[in-house]
PDB file of C-alpha atoms in Angstrom:
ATOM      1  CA  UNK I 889      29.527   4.389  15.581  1.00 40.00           C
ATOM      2  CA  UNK I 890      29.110   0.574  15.711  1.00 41.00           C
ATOM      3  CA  UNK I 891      31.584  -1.777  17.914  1.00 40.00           C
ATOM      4  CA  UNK I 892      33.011  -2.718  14.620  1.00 37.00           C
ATOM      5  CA  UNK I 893      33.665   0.889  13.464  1.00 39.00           C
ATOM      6  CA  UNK I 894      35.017   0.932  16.841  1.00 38.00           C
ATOM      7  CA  UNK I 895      37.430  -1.973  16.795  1.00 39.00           C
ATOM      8  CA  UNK I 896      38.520  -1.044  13.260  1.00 40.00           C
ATOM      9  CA  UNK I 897      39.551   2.559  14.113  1.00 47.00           C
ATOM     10  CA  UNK I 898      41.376   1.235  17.082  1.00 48.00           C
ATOM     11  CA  UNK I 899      38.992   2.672  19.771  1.00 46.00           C
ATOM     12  CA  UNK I 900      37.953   0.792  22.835  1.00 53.00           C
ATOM     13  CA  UNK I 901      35.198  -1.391  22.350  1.00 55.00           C
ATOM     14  CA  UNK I 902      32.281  -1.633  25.295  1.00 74.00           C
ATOM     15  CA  UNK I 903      32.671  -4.643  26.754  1.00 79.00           C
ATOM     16  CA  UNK I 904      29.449  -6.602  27.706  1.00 73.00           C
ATOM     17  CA  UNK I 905      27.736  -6.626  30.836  1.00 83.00           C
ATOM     18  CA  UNK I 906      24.963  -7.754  32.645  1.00 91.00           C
ATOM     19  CA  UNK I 907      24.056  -8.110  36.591  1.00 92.00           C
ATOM     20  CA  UNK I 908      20.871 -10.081  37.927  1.00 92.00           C
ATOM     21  CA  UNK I 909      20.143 -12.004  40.908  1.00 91.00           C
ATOM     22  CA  UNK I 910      23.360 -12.100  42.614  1.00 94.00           C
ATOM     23  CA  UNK I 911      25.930 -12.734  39.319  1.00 96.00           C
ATOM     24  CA  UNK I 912      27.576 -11.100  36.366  1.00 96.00           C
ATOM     25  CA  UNK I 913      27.896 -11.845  32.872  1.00 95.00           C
ATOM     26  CA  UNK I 914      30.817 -10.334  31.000  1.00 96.00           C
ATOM     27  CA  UNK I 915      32.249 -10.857  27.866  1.00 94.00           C
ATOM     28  CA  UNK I 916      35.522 -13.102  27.370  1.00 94.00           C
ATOM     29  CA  UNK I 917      37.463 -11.728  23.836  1.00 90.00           C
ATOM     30  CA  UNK I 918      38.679 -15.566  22.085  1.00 88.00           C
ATOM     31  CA  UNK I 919      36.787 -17.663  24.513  1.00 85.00           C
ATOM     32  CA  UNK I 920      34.806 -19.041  22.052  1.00 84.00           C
ATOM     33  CA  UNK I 921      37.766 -20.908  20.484  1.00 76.00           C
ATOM     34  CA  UNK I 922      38.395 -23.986  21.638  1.00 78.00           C
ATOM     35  CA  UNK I 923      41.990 -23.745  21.296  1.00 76.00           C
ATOM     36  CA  UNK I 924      41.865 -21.006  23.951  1.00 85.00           C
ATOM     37  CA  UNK I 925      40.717 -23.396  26.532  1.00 89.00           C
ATOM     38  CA  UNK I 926      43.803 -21.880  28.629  1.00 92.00           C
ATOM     39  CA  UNK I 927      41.652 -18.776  28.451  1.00 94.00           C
ATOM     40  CA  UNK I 928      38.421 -20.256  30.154  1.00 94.00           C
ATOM     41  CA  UNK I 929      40.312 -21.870  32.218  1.00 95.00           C
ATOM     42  CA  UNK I 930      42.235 -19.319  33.617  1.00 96.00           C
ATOM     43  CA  UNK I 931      39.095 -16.755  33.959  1.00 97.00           C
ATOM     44  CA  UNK I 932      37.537 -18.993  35.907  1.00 97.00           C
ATOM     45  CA  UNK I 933      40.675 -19.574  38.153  1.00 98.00           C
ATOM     46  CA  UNK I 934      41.317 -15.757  38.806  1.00 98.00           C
ATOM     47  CA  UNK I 935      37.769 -14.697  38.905  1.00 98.00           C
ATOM     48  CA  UNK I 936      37.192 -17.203  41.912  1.00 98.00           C
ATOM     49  CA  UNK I 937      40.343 -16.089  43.655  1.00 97.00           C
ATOM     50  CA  UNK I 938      38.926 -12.202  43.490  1.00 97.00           C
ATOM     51  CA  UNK I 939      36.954 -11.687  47.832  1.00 97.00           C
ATOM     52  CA  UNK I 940      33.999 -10.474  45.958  1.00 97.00           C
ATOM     53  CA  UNK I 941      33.687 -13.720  43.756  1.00 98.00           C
ATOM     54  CA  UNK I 942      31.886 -17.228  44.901  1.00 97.00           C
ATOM     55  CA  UNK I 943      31.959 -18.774  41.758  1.00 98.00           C
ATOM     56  CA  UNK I 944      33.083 -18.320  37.652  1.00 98.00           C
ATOM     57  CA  UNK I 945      32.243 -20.287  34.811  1.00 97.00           C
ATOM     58  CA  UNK I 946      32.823 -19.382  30.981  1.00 96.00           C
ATOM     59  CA  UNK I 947      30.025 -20.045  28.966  1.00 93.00           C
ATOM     60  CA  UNK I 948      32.800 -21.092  25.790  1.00 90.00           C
ATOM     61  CA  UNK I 949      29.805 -20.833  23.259  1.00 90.00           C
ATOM     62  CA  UNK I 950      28.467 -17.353  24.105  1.00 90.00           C
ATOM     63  CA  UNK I 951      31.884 -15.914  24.471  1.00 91.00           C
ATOM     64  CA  UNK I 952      30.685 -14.972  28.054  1.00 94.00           C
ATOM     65  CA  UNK I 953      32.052 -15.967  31.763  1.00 96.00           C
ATOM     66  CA  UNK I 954      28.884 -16.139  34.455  1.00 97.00           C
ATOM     67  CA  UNK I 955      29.972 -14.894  37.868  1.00 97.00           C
ATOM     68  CA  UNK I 956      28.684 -15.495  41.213  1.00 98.00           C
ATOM     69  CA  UNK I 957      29.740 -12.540  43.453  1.00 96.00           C
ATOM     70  CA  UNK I 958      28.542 -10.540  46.032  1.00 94.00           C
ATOM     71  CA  UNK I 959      26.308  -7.297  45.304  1.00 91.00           C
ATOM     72  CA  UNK I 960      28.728  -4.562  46.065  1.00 91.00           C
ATOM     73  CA  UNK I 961      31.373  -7.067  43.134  1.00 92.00           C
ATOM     74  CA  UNK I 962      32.727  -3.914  41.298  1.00 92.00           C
ATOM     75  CA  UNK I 963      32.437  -4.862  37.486  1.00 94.00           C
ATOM     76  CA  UNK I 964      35.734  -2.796  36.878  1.00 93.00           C
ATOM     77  CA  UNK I 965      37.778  -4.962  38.896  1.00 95.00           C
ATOM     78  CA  UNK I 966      36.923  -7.747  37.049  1.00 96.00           C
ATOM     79  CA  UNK I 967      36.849  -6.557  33.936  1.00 95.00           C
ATOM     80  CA  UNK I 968      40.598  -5.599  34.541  1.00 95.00           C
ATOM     81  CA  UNK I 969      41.253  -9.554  35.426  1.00 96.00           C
ATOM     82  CA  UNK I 970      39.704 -10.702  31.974  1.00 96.00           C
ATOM     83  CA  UNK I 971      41.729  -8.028  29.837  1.00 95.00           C
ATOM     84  CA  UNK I 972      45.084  -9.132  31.677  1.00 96.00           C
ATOM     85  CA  UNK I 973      44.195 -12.925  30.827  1.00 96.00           C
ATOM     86  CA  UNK I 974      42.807 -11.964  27.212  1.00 93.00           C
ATOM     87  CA  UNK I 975      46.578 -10.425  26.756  1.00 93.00           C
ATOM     88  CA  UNK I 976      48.407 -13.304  28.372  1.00 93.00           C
ATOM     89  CA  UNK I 977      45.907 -15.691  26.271  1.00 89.00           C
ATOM     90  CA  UNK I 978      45.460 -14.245  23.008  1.00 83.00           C
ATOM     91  CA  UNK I 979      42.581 -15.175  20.395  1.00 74.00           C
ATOM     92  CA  UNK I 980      44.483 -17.900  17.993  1.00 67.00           C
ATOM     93  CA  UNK I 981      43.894 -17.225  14.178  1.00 57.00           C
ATOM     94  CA  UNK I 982      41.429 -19.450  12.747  1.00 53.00           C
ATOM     95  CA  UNK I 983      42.904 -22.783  10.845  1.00 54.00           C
TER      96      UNK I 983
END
């Protein structure tokens, strides 16, 4: 079943990631609106506060936020940050 079959059924949809030379990418659900600047914003405020994190930056266009963090970073933990944020931020309905 696709990620859209997924989301329309009300199942849990994979969230995207990818770890290379010393970051992570992860996907950021409504940062690619740039009404939801508060999102970005606050990603990249609680991702740096996390002891595994150096840096975070959200990459607005690709819906993504690029982390610097440490090779033992536990993609769980900041997946869990993101989906608190995404709640506290939601996506705004187009205009």
């Amino acid at each position: 079943m696709s990620a859209i079959g997924r989301a329309a059924r009300g199942q849990p949809v994979q969230r995207l990631v990818w770890r290379g030379d010393g970051r992570l990418h992860l996907a950021v659900r409504g940062a690619t609106q740039e009404r939801n600047a508060g999102l970005a914003r606050a990603v990249e405020a609680e991702l740096a506060r996390h002891p595994a994190v150096t840096w975070a930056v959200v990459n607005a266009p690709l819906g993504t936020v690029v982390v610097g963090c440490a090779v033992d970073a536990e993609p769980a933990e900041l997946i869990a940050i993101i989906e608190r944020l995404e709640r506290d931020y939601p996506a705004q309905p187009e205009t």
